[in-house]
Short mmCIF file of C-alpha atoms and ligand atoms in Angstrom, two decimals:
data_model
loop_
_atom_site.label_atom_id
_atom_site.label_comp_id
_atom_site.label_asym_id
_atom_site.label_seq_id
_atom_site.Cartn_x
_atom_site.Cartn_y
_atom_site.Cartn_z
CA MET I 1269 140.23 142.21 143.53
CA THR I 1270 142.38 139.07 142.57
CA THR I 1271 143.78 139.82 138.49
CA ASP I 1272 144.76 137.24 135.82
CA SER I 1273 147.18 137.33 133.02
CA THR I 1274 144.04 137.17 130.35
CA ASN I 1275 141.76 139.61 131.52
CA GLY I 1276 143.14 142.36 133.80
CA THR I 1277 141.29 142.50 137.33
CA ILE I 1278 138.46 139.67 137.67
CA PRO I 1279 135.92 141.16 136.43
CA GLY I 1280 137.32 142.95 134.44
CA ARG I 1281 137.91 144.86 130.91
CA ILE I 1282 136.51 142.16 129.24
CA ARG I 1283 132.64 141.79 129.46
CA PRO I 1284 130.71 138.80 127.00
CA ARG I 1285 127.62 141.03 128.29
CA ARG I 1286 127.95 144.29 126.68
CA LEU I 1287 126.86 142.83 123.67
CA ARG I 1288 123.96 141.35 125.25
CA ALA I 1289 122.81 144.84 126.81
CA SER I 1290 120.34 145.61 124.89
CA GLN I 1291 118.43 143.75 122.00
CA ARG I 1292 119.59 145.95 118.82
CA LEU I 1293 123.22 144.61 119.67
CA ARG I 1294 122.10 141.35 120.36
CA SER I 1295 119.96 141.54 116.74
CA MET I 1296 123.48 142.30 115.06
CA VAL I 1297 126.41 140.36 117.12
CA GLN I 1298 122.96 136.92 115.97
CA GLU I 1299 125.44 134.09 115.00
CA THR I 1300 122.95 132.28 112.81
CA ARG I 1301 119.78 133.56 111.26
CA VAL I 1302 116.34 132.08 109.93
CA THR I 1303 114.69 133.27 107.71
CA ALA I 1304 111.40 132.70 105.15
CA GLU I 1305 113.80 131.54 102.57
CA GLN I 1306 115.51 128.49 104.58
CA LEU I 1307 112.04 126.66 105.29
CA ILE I 1308 109.43 124.41 104.01
CA MET I 1309 105.98 123.82 104.20
CA PRO I 1310 104.95 120.35 104.37
CA HIS I 1311 101.59 119.24 102.76
CA PHE I 1312 99.25 116.43 103.02
CA VAL I 1313 97.35 116.34 99.70
CA LEU I 1314 93.90 114.68 99.19
CA PRO I 1315 93.31 113.54 95.93
CA ALA I 1316 89.87 115.03 96.62
CA GLU I 1317 88.56 118.42 94.50
CA HIS I 1318 87.45 119.43 98.20
CA ALA I 1319 88.46 118.65 101.38
CA ASP I 1320 89.86 120.21 105.18
CA GLU I 1321 90.70 117.51 107.42
CA ALA I 1322 92.16 118.32 110.74
CA ILE I 1323 95.03 115.60 112.35
CA ALA I 1324 94.16 115.31 115.76
CA SER I 1325 97.29 113.86 117.13
CA MET I 1326 99.06 117.32 114.16
CA PRO I 1327 96.73 120.76 115.29
CA GLY I 1328 97.11 122.68 112.74
CA ILE I 1329 97.79 120.79 110.47
CA ALA I 1330 95.01 119.42 107.91
CA ARG I 1331 94.54 117.31 105.22
CA LEU I 1332 93.97 119.92 101.82
CA GLY I 1333 91.85 118.89 99.27
CA GLN I 1334 93.32 119.99 95.39
CA GLN I 1335 91.19 123.03 95.86
CA GLU I 1336 91.93 124.35 99.59
CA LEU I 1337 95.82 123.52 98.85
CA LEU I 1338 95.96 126.43 96.03
CA ARG I 1339 94.15 128.61 98.91
CA GLN I 1340 96.77 127.69 101.94
CA VAL I 1341 99.32 128.11 99.43
CA GLU I 1342 98.70 131.45 98.33
CA ALA I 1343 97.87 132.69 101.65
CA ASP I 1344 101.17 131.07 102.90
CA LEU I 1345 103.38 133.05 100.28
CA GLU I 1346 102.19 135.95 101.42
CA LEU I 1347 103.82 135.07 104.77
CA GLY I 1348 107.58 134.74 102.47
CA LEU I 1349 107.02 131.60 102.18
CA ARG I 1350 108.25 129.34 98.76
CA SER I 1351 108.69 127.00 99.68
CA VAL I 1352 105.93 123.43 99.70
CA LEU I 1353 107.54 119.46 100.16
CA LEU I 1354 103.74 117.47 98.95
CA PHE I 1355 102.85 113.98 100.33
CA GLY I 1356 100.28 112.66 98.23
CA LEU I 1357 97.15 110.71 100.66
CA PRO I 1358 95.70 108.45 97.88
CA ALA I 1359 92.00 106.80 98.62
CA GLU I 1360 92.44 102.79 99.74
CA VAL I 1361 90.90 101.59 97.02
CA GLU I 1362 93.72 102.96 94.95
CA LYS I 1363 97.21 100.88 96.21
CA ASP I 1364 98.33 97.41 95.90
CA PRO I 1365 101.51 95.36 96.35
CA ALA I 1366 103.90 97.74 93.96
CA GLY I 1367 102.37 101.23 94.64
CA LYS I 1368 101.79 102.12 91.23
CA TYR I 1369 98.64 104.55 91.79
CA ALA I 1370 102.44 106.76 92.60
CA ALA I 1371 102.87 106.77 89.38
CA ASP I 1372 100.00 107.66 88.10
CA PRO I 1373 99.19 111.31 86.59
CA GLN I 1374 95.84 111.64 88.15
CA SER I 1375 98.25 111.12 91.52
CA PRO I 1376 97.26 113.81 93.90
CA VAL I 1377 100.08 114.97 94.42
CA VAL I 1378 101.07 115.19 89.88
CA ARG I 1379 97.80 116.63 90.02
CA ALA I 1380 98.76 119.09 92.54
CA THR I 1381 102.48 119.78 91.60
CA ARG I 1382 101.00 120.90 88.18
CA SER I 1383 98.16 123.63 89.99
CA LEU I 1384 100.63 124.15 91.57
CA LYS I 1385 103.41 124.92 89.00
CA LYS I 1386 100.91 126.85 86.23
CA THR I 1387 99.18 129.15 89.23
CA PHE I 1388 102.47 130.40 90.66
CA GLY I 1389 105.27 129.03 88.64
CA GLU I 1390 108.62 130.40 89.66
CA GLU I 1391 107.23 132.17 92.75
CA LEU I 1392 107.24 128.86 94.28
CA LEU I 1393 109.25 125.47 94.73
CA VAL I 1394 107.77 122.46 94.66
CA ILE I 1395 108.86 119.59 95.95
CA THR I 1396 107.35 115.84 95.96
CA ASP I 1397 108.33 113.65 98.16
CA VAL I 1398 108.82 109.97 96.74
CA CYS I 1399 108.22 106.95 97.75
CA LEU I 1400 105.73 104.13 98.16
CA CYS I 1401 104.38 103.98 101.39
CA ALA I 1402 100.84 106.26 100.47
CA TYR I 1403 100.65 103.66 97.91
CA THR I 1404 101.39 100.05 98.61
CA ASP I 1405 98.78 98.11 100.23
CA HIS I 1406 100.43 96.72 103.10
CA GLY I 1407 102.65 100.35 103.69
CA HIS I 1408 106.23 99.91 103.47
CA CYS I 1409 108.36 101.61 100.95
CA GLY I 1410 109.33 99.15 98.85
CA ILE I 1411 108.43 95.96 97.27
CA LEU I 1412 107.56 92.98 99.23
CA HIS I 1413 108.26 89.30 98.95
CA GLU I 1414 108.15 87.07 101.95
CA GLY I 1415 108.34 89.89 104.37
CA HIS I 1416 111.24 91.91 103.08
CA VAL I 1417 111.69 94.63 101.20
CA LEU I 1418 112.86 94.24 97.78
CA ASN I 1419 115.46 96.47 96.68
CA ASP I 1420 116.47 96.87 92.89
CA PRO I 1421 112.89 95.62 92.24
CA SER I 1422 111.36 98.60 94.12
CA LEU I 1423 114.11 100.76 91.99
CA PRO I 1424 111.70 101.74 88.80
CA CYS I 1425 108.83 101.89 90.57
CA LEU I 1426 110.39 104.65 93.24
CA ALA I 1427 112.16 106.13 89.07
CA ALA I 1428 108.29 106.14 87.50
CA MET I 1429 107.01 108.39 89.98
CA ALA I 1430 109.45 111.01 90.20
CA VAL I 1431 109.15 111.34 86.45
CA ALA I 1432 105.84 111.35 86.95
CA HIS I 1433 106.16 114.37 89.78
CA ALA I 1434 108.59 115.75 87.81
CA GLN I 1435 107.14 116.20 84.72
CA ALA I 1436 104.81 117.99 86.43
CA GLY I 1437 106.94 120.72 87.17
CA ALA I 1438 108.13 119.27 90.03
CA ASP I 1439 110.85 121.27 91.57
CA LEU I 1440 112.86 119.28 93.26
CA VAL I 1441 112.26 115.09 94.21
CA ALA I 1442 113.32 113.85 97.17
CA PRO I 1443 113.48 109.89 97.54
CA SER I 1444 112.49 109.36 101.51
CA ASP I 1445 112.45 104.79 100.98
CA MET I 1446 116.05 104.77 101.38
CA MET I 1447 116.48 101.43 99.17
CA ASP I 1448 120.14 101.32 98.06
CA GLY I 1449 120.96 103.08 94.69
CA ARG I 1450 117.38 105.35 94.35
CA VAL I 1451 119.40 108.64 93.61
CA ALA I 1452 121.57 106.87 90.61
CA ALA I 1453 117.72 104.90 89.67
CA ILE I 1454 115.72 108.76 89.51
CA ARG I 1455 118.39 110.31 88.24
CA ASP I 1456 119.72 108.22 84.48
CA ALA I 1457 114.76 108.22 84.36
CA LEU I 1458 114.94 111.71 84.91
CA ASP I 1459 117.81 112.45 82.32
CA ASP I 1460 116.52 109.36 79.67
CA ARG I 1461 113.03 111.61 79.82
CA ASP I 1462 114.86 116.20 78.83
CA LEU I 1463 114.63 116.13 82.38
CA SER I 1464 117.71 117.23 83.61
CA SER I 1465 117.16 120.09 85.80
CA THR I 1466 114.86 118.30 87.74
CA GLY I 1467 116.85 118.18 91.40
CA ILE I 1468 116.87 115.29 93.64
CA LEU I 1469 116.41 116.48 97.13
CA SER I 1470 117.80 113.02 98.35
CA TYR I 1471 116.53 111.89 101.64
CA SER I 1472 120.20 110.54 102.73
CA VAL I 1473 120.04 110.33 106.05
CA LYS I 1474 116.91 108.02 107.70
CA TYR I 1475 117.02 107.63 110.69
CA ALA I 1476 114.41 104.48 111.66
CA SER I 1477 112.80 107.47 114.62
CA ALA I 1478 109.39 106.66 116.99
CA TYR I 1479 108.96 110.47 116.13
CA TYR I 1480 107.00 109.21 112.40
CA GLY I 1481 103.95 108.67 115.10
CA PRO I 1482 101.63 111.62 114.66
CA PHE I 1483 102.38 111.16 110.13
CA ARG I 1484 102.42 107.78 110.04
CA ASP I 1485 98.40 108.62 111.25
CA ALA I 1486 98.56 111.61 109.33
CA ALA I 1487 99.00 110.03 106.18
CA ALA I 1488 98.15 105.75 107.02
CA SER I 1489 101.63 104.68 105.36
CA ALA I 1490 102.35 103.05 108.23
CA PRO I 1491 103.35 98.80 107.58
CA GLY I 1492 100.99 97.22 108.32
CA LYS I 1493 103.46 94.41 109.05
CA GLY I 1494 107.11 94.59 110.30
CA ASP I 1495 108.55 97.76 110.94
CA ARG I 1496 110.64 99.75 108.74
CA LYS I 1497 114.89 98.83 110.36
CA GLY I 1498 115.14 96.35 107.57
CA TYR I 1499 116.07 99.59 105.21
CA GLN I 1500 115.22 102.77 107.33
CA MET I 1501 118.50 103.44 109.33
CA ASP I 1502 119.77 102.56 112.89
CA PRO I 1503 119.24 105.94 115.57
CA ALA I 1504 122.59 104.73 117.54
CA ASN I 1505 124.96 105.07 113.72
CA VAL I 1506 126.55 108.29 112.71
CA ARG I 1507 129.38 107.69 110.88
CA GLU I 1508 126.68 105.83 108.69
CA ALA I 1509 124.63 109.01 108.02
CA VAL I 1510 128.01 109.75 106.66
CA LYS I 1511 128.22 107.51 104.25
CA GLU I 1512 124.24 106.84 102.93
CA SER I 1513 124.97 110.97 102.72
CA LEU I 1514 128.58 110.21 100.18
CA LEU I 1515 126.73 107.36 98.35
CA ASP I 1516 124.78 109.97 97.59
CA GLU I 1517 126.23 112.56 96.36
CA GLU I 1518 128.07 110.52 94.63
CA GLU I 1519 124.82 108.79 92.58
CA GLY I 1520 123.76 112.99 91.62
CA ALA I 1521 121.90 114.44 94.68
CA ASP I 1522 121.61 117.75 94.84
CA MET I 1523 121.07 117.93 98.72
CA LEU I 1524 121.00 116.03 101.15
CA MET I 1525 119.28 115.52 104.26
CA VAL I 1526 119.36 114.41 108.10
CA LYS I 1527 115.58 112.77 109.44
CA PRO I 1528 114.41 113.62 112.22
CA ALA I 1529 115.92 116.70 113.42
CA LEU I 1530 116.47 117.18 116.60
CA ALA I 1531 117.80 113.94 118.08
CA TYR I 1532 120.57 114.68 115.57
CA LEU I 1533 121.94 117.72 115.79
CA ASP I 1534 125.28 115.69 115.79
CA VAL I 1535 124.35 113.86 112.41
CA ILE I 1536 123.86 117.34 111.15
CA ARG I 1537 127.15 118.98 112.05
CA ARG I 1538 129.04 115.59 111.01
CA VAL I 1539 127.21 115.44 107.63
CA ARG I 1540 127.78 119.76 106.92
CA GLU I 1541 131.54 118.78 107.35
CA GLU I 1542 131.44 115.87 105.23
CA SER I 1543 129.55 117.20 101.57
CA LEU I 1544 129.19 120.22 100.36
CA LEU I 1545 126.00 119.65 99.01
CA PRO I 1546 123.54 121.52 101.00
CA LEU I 1547 121.46 120.39 103.15
CA ALA I 1548 118.22 120.09 105.30
CA ALA I 1549 116.98 118.99 108.10
CA TYR I 1550 113.61 117.25 108.60
CA ASN I 1551 112.09 118.75 112.00
CA VAL I 1552 109.17 115.54 112.51
CA SER I 1553 106.15 115.06 112.79
CA GLY I 1554 106.58 113.78 116.64
CA GLU I 1555 108.77 116.56 117.31
CA TYR I 1556 106.37 119.42 116.32
CA SER I 1557 103.89 117.98 118.32
CA ALA I 1558 105.55 117.51 121.40
CA VAL I 1559 106.07 121.29 121.31
CA LYS I 1560 102.55 121.11 120.29
CA ALA I 1561 101.40 119.14 123.22
CA ALA I 1562 103.20 121.10 126.07
CA ALA I 1563 102.43 124.31 124.57
CA GLU I 1564 98.56 123.34 124.74
CA ARG I 1565 99.10 122.15 128.25
CA GLY I 1566 100.84 125.87 129.42
CA TRP I 1567 104.13 123.82 130.04
CA LEU I 1568 105.76 125.94 127.39
CA ASP I 1569 105.57 128.85 125.44
CA GLU I 1570 105.10 127.50 121.74
CA ALA I 1571 107.14 131.24 120.54
CA ALA I 1572 110.08 130.39 122.86
CA ILE I 1573 110.63 126.69 121.86
CA VAL I 1574 109.97 126.85 118.75
CA ARG I 1575 112.43 129.51 117.86
CA GLU I 1576 114.74 127.82 120.05
CA ASN I 1577 114.46 124.87 118.56
CA LEU I 1578 114.29 126.32 114.59
CA PHE I 1579 117.44 127.87 115.42
CA ALA I 1580 119.22 124.77 117.25
CA MET I 1581 119.19 123.34 113.86
CA ALA I 1582 120.74 125.86 111.75
CA ARG I 1583 123.00 125.71 114.57
CA ALA I 1584 124.28 122.50 113.71
CA GLY I 1585 124.28 123.41 110.15
CA ALA I 1586 121.62 123.10 108.51
CA ASP I 1587 120.41 124.94 105.34
CA VAL I 1588 117.14 124.17 105.03
CA ILE I 1589 114.74 123.37 107.43
CA ILE I 1590 111.88 121.41 106.42
CA THR I 1591 109.17 121.97 109.26
CA TYR I 1592 104.89 121.66 110.09
CA HIS I 1593 105.64 125.27 112.56
CA ALA I 1594 106.83 127.01 109.00
CA ARG I 1595 103.49 128.98 108.68
CA GLU I 1596 102.55 129.78 112.74
CA ALA I 1597 106.34 130.32 112.72
CA LEU I 1598 106.97 133.67 109.94
CA ARG I 1599 103.19 134.33 110.51
CA GLY I 1600 103.88 134.52 114.54
CA GLY I 1601 107.55 136.77 113.41
CA TRP I 1602 109.41 134.06 116.34
CA LEU I 1603 112.07 134.27 113.87
C1 PBG Z 732 107.30 108.14 103.55
C2 PBG Z 732 107.30 109.82 104.62
C3 PBG Z 732 108.26 109.07 106.33
C4 PBG Z 732 108.21 111.26 106.48
C5 PBG Z 732 107.68 111.08 105.35
N1 PBG Z 732 108.50 110.07 104.21
C6 PBG Z 732 107.23 108.24 107.82
C7 PBG Z 732 108.10 107.39 107.12
O1 PBG Z 732 109.28 107.59 107.08
O2 PBG Z 732 107.68 106.04 107.97
C8 PBG Z 732 107.39 111.08 108.00
C9 PBG Z 732 107.90 112.79 108.06
C10 PBG Z 732 107.10 113.06 110.23
O3 PBG Z 732 107.50 112.13 110.72
O4 PBG Z 732 106.89 114.46 109.48
N2 PBG Z 732 108.69 107.05 104.02
ZN1 ZN Z 733 108.33 105.52 102.58
#
C-alpha cells in the first residue's frame, strides 16, 4: 500500500464513508435542514365564494374560491404549513389600464386576507403579492404608455394595493412588479396610515424568466403585447442582483427574494453574502411543472427530486422557500 503525509495509507485512517454508514449517522451530521416553518405555499384566489378550478399546466394546484381557500389552508395548517402567499385573480370586467381594482376593498385577495386572519389569526402568516399585472387590461406590471411601462406613475397604484392588503391584515406585502423605488413608496404609504408593523418581503431580484410560463396561464397575467424585459432582470446578470437587493434594503425592505430559484443558485448565494436580511427563494411555476411532468411520465422520482431541489435552495443560502411543492413535500415526509 502507498502512503501519504496526511492520510497514512490509502485508503487510510481517514474515511469519510464512516459517517455515511447508517441513516442515523447521516441524519445526525446532515448540514442543511428544511423545515415546515421555512416553507410558503402560494395560492391563486378567485372572487367567487365557491370555486375549485384545476390548472392544467400545474398538476396539484388549483384556483380556489374564498371558501375552498379557507378549507385548504386549514388542512395545510394540520401539516404544519403556516405561511401562504396570495395571488388574486379578478374577473376580466374588473381590469382597467391602471389596475385600480388591485386596491379595492372587495378584491379577492383583500377579502381572502381578512377572512384568513379572522379565522386563523396568529396561527397563519399571510403574505400578499403586490403587482398590477393581474389587474391591468394590458397585463403589464405597471402603467403602460405608448408601449412603455412608466415607473413613477405606477408607484401610487402599487402603494395603494399594499395599503389595502395591510389594512385587511396581511403580515407581509410582497411587491413583485420591479418598478424602481416601489419599496420606499410602499413603506411610506404604510407608515403614513399607522401600518408600520406590516412588513415588506421584496421580490428584490426578479429575472425576466421563461420559468413563469405556467403561472401566467394560471393567473391569466401574460402581457398582451411585448414582454417584461424592460423591468425584470436579464438572466445574464448577477452584480445587478446585489445592487437591487442593497437598494431595496435601503428603501426599507424587511426580507429579500431571488426568483426563480434553481437556475439562480449562485445569485441566492451572492445576495445571502451581501445582505443581512432574511432571504427567500421562489421555486416558481415552471420549475414545479417541469418536475411534475417528468414525474408523471415516470422519468423522475418526484419525492427525491423535490427533496434535492429544496435542499439546493437552502444550501445556496435561502432562509425561506416559496414552493408549490410545499404541501406534498410535508404530507409525504419528503424532507
Ligand atoms: C406577477 C408575478 C409573476 C410571478 C409571481 N408574481 C409572473 C410574472 O412576473 O410574469 C411568477 C410566479 C411563478 O411563476 O410561480 N408579477
Ligand atoms: Zn406583475
